[in-house]
PDB file of C-alpha atoms in Angstrom:
ATOM      1  CA  UNK A   1      11.825  86.107  41.483  1.00 79.00           C
ATOM      2  CA  UNK A   2       8.528  87.829  41.097  1.00 92.00           C
ATOM      3  CA  UNK A   3       5.712  87.117  43.577  1.00 95.00           C
ATOM      4  CA  UNK A   4       1.992  87.863  42.901  1.00 97.00           C
ATOM      5  CA  UNK A   5      -1.362  87.737  44.435  1.00 95.00           C
ATOM      6  CA  UNK A   6      -4.561  86.763  42.755  1.00 96.00           C
ATOM      7  CA  UNK A   7      -7.761  87.604  44.361  1.00 94.00           C
ATOM      8  CA  UNK A   8     -11.474  88.425  43.291  1.00 93.00           C
ATOM      9  CA  UNK A   9     -12.252  91.993  41.965  1.00 93.00           C
ATOM     10  CA  UNK A  10     -14.893  92.486  44.600  1.00 92.00           C
ATOM     11  CA  UNK A  11     -12.788  91.155  47.645  1.00 89.00           C
ATOM     12  CA  UNK A  12     -14.827  88.023  48.151  1.00 89.00           C
ATOM     13  CA  UNK A  13     -13.522  84.675  48.906  1.00 88.00           C
ATOM     14  CA  UNK A  14     -12.775  82.206  46.270  1.00 87.00           C
ATOM     15  CA  UNK A  15     -14.829  78.865  46.165  1.00 84.00           C
ATOM     16  CA  UNK A  16     -13.081  75.876  47.310  1.00 80.00           C
ATOM     17  CA  UNK A  17     -11.010  74.299  44.536  1.00 78.00           C
ATOM     18  CA  UNK A  18     -10.487  70.884  46.231  1.00 73.00           C
ATOM     19  CA  UNK A  19      -6.959  69.236  45.853  1.00 71.00           C
ATOM     20  CA  UNK A  20      -6.621  69.002  42.196  1.00 82.00           C
ATOM     21  CA  UNK A  21      -5.348  72.620  41.802  1.00 89.00           C
ATOM     22  CA  UNK A  22      -3.656  71.902  38.495  1.00 92.00           C
ATOM     23  CA  UNK A  23      -7.097  71.372  36.811  1.00 92.00           C
ATOM     24  CA  UNK A  24      -7.755  75.081  37.342  1.00 92.00           C
ATOM     25  CA  UNK A  25      -4.420  76.841  37.787  1.00 94.00           C
ATOM     26  CA  UNK A  26      -2.064  75.139  35.430  1.00 94.00           C
ATOM     27  CA  UNK A  27      -1.505  77.475  32.345  1.00 94.00           C
ATOM     28  CA  UNK A  28      -2.865  75.713  29.326  1.00 93.00           C
ATOM     29  CA  UNK A  29      -0.828  77.665  26.762  1.00 93.00           C
ATOM     30  CA  UNK A  30       2.414  76.400  28.221  1.00 92.00           C
ATOM     31  CA  UNK A  31       3.862  72.963  28.369  1.00 93.00           C
ATOM     32  CA  UNK A  32       3.987  72.078  32.173  1.00 95.00           C
ATOM     33  CA  UNK A  33       5.582  69.433  34.292  1.00 96.00           C
ATOM     34  CA  UNK A  34       3.625  69.180  37.607  1.00 96.00           C
ATOM     35  CA  UNK A  35       5.927  68.839  40.554  1.00 96.00           C
ATOM     36  CA  UNK A  36       3.344  69.051  43.331  1.00 94.00           C
ATOM     37  CA  UNK A  37      -0.428  69.009  43.184  1.00 91.00           C
ATOM     38  CA  UNK A  38      -2.154  69.049  46.624  1.00 85.00           C
ATOM     39  CA  UNK A  39      -2.696  72.025  48.976  1.00 82.00           C
ATOM     40  CA  UNK A  40      -0.016  73.773  47.006  1.00 90.00           C
ATOM     41  CA  UNK A  41       0.586  73.626  43.219  1.00 94.00           C
ATOM     42  CA  UNK A  42       4.157  73.674  41.755  1.00 97.00           C
ATOM     43  CA  UNK A  43       4.952  73.142  38.103  1.00 97.00           C
ATOM     44  CA  UNK A  44       7.846  73.837  35.834  1.00 96.00           C
ATOM     45  CA  UNK A  45       7.800  75.176  32.351  1.00 93.00           C
ATOM     46  CA  UNK A  46      10.674  75.661  29.829  1.00 89.00           C
ATOM     47  CA  UNK A  47      10.736  79.211  31.009  1.00 85.00           C
ATOM     48  CA  UNK A  48      10.169  79.206  34.979  1.00 93.00           C
ATOM     49  CA  UNK A  49       9.173  77.204  38.065  1.00 96.00           C
ATOM     50  CA  UNK A  50       5.887  78.376  39.559  1.00 97.00           C
ATOM     51  CA  UNK A  51       4.272  77.811  42.881  1.00 97.00           C
ATOM     52  CA  UNK A  52       0.706  78.825  43.885  1.00 95.00           C
ATOM     53  CA  UNK A  53      -0.781  78.502  47.345  1.00 92.00           C
ATOM     54  CA  UNK A  54      -3.653  79.641  49.299  1.00 84.00           C
ATOM     55  CA  UNK A  55      -2.201  82.224  51.839  1.00 78.00           C
ATOM     56  CA  UNK A  56      -4.489  84.851  52.860  1.00 77.00           C
ATOM     57  CA  UNK A  57      -8.356  84.864  53.084  1.00 75.00           C
ATOM     58  CA  UNK A  58      -9.558  85.266  49.543  1.00 82.00           C
ATOM     59  CA  UNK A  59      -6.095  85.478  48.082  1.00 91.00           C
ATOM     60  CA  UNK A  60      -3.835  83.103  46.159  1.00 92.00           C
ATOM     61  CA  UNK A  61      -0.066  83.716  46.381  1.00 95.00           C
ATOM     62  CA  UNK A  62       2.110  82.845  43.288  1.00 97.00           C
ATOM     63  CA  UNK A  63       5.842  82.679  43.391  1.00 96.00           C
ATOM     64  CA  UNK A  64       7.809  82.420  40.085  1.00 96.00           C
ATOM     65  CA  UNK A  65      11.426  81.273  40.025  1.00 95.00           C
ATOM     66  CA  UNK A  66      14.052  81.271  37.269  1.00 92.00           C
ATOM     67  CA  UNK A  67      11.812  83.081  34.746  1.00 92.00           C
ATOM     68  CA  UNK A  68      13.580  84.236  31.580  1.00 91.00           C
ATOM     69  CA  UNK A  69      11.992  87.560  32.120  1.00 91.00           C
ATOM     70  CA  UNK A  70       9.536  89.400  34.224  1.00 91.00           C
ATOM     71  CA  UNK A  71       7.140  89.621  31.181  1.00 93.00           C
ATOM     72  CA  UNK A  72       7.100  85.746  30.987  1.00 92.00           C
ATOM     73  CA  UNK A  73       6.349  85.585  34.692  1.00 94.00           C
ATOM     74  CA  UNK A  74       3.495  88.049  34.122  1.00 95.00           C
ATOM     75  CA  UNK A  75       2.183  85.869  31.337  1.00 95.00           C
ATOM     76  CA  UNK A  76       2.093  82.758  33.619  1.00 96.00           C
ATOM     77  CA  UNK A  77       0.222  84.499  36.324  1.00 97.00           C
ATOM     78  CA  UNK A  78      -2.197  86.388  34.009  1.00 97.00           C
ATOM     79  CA  UNK A  79      -3.200  83.011  32.613  1.00 96.00           C
ATOM     80  CA  UNK A  80      -3.590  81.369  35.918  1.00 96.00           C
ATOM     81  CA  UNK A  81      -5.724  84.179  37.082  1.00 97.00           C
ATOM     82  CA  UNK A  82      -7.879  84.080  33.956  1.00 97.00           C
ATOM     83  CA  UNK A  83      -8.519  80.424  34.366  1.00 95.00           C
ATOM     84  CA  UNK A  84      -9.342  80.706  37.903  1.00 94.00           C
ATOM     85  CA  UNK A  85     -11.864  83.382  37.139  1.00 94.00           C
ATOM     86  CA  UNK A  86     -13.407  81.313  34.423  1.00 94.00           C
ATOM     87  CA  UNK A  87     -13.642  78.257  36.551  1.00 91.00           C
ATOM     88  CA  UNK A  88     -15.204  79.961  39.442  1.00 90.00           C
ATOM     89  CA  UNK A  89     -17.355  82.467  37.807  1.00 92.00           C
ATOM     90  CA  UNK A  90     -15.496  85.421  39.558  1.00 92.00           C
ATOM     91  CA  UNK A  91     -13.515  88.240  38.121  1.00 95.00           C
ATOM     92  CA  UNK A  92      -9.782  87.680  39.037  1.00 95.00           C
ATOM     93  CA  UNK A  93      -7.255  90.345  39.415  1.00 96.00           C
ATOM     94  CA  UNK A  94      -3.569  89.763  39.980  1.00 96.00           C
ATOM     95  CA  UNK A  95      -0.882  92.043  41.179  1.00 95.00           C
ATOM     96  CA  UNK A  96       2.870  91.751  41.152  1.00 96.00           C
ATOM     97  CA  UNK A  97       4.074  92.352  44.735  1.00 94.00           C
ATOM     98  CA  UNK A  98       7.761  91.838  44.286  1.00 85.00           C
ATOM     99  CA  UNK A  99      10.206  91.603  41.404  1.00 76.00           C
TER     100      UNK A  99
END
């Protein structure tokens, strides 16, 4: 169950995204079923279940369950980080913190 953080490259805080997190964080290249979309986003793909929440100042926390491989989990989070950066005008960086 890999866990990740997504933050800005310069360490600044992310702009507020509101309550429709799926509009920004849901990976567009995967077919996704939204399970929860409010202060936390949880969705399922054919390859994993992913939850994203605002945990620390300036940091999104992403938890990936039942991924078919760590590479697939990495792909989900990389796309989420890229979309978050595009939507906010910030450079996003993501790190795997556990496997």
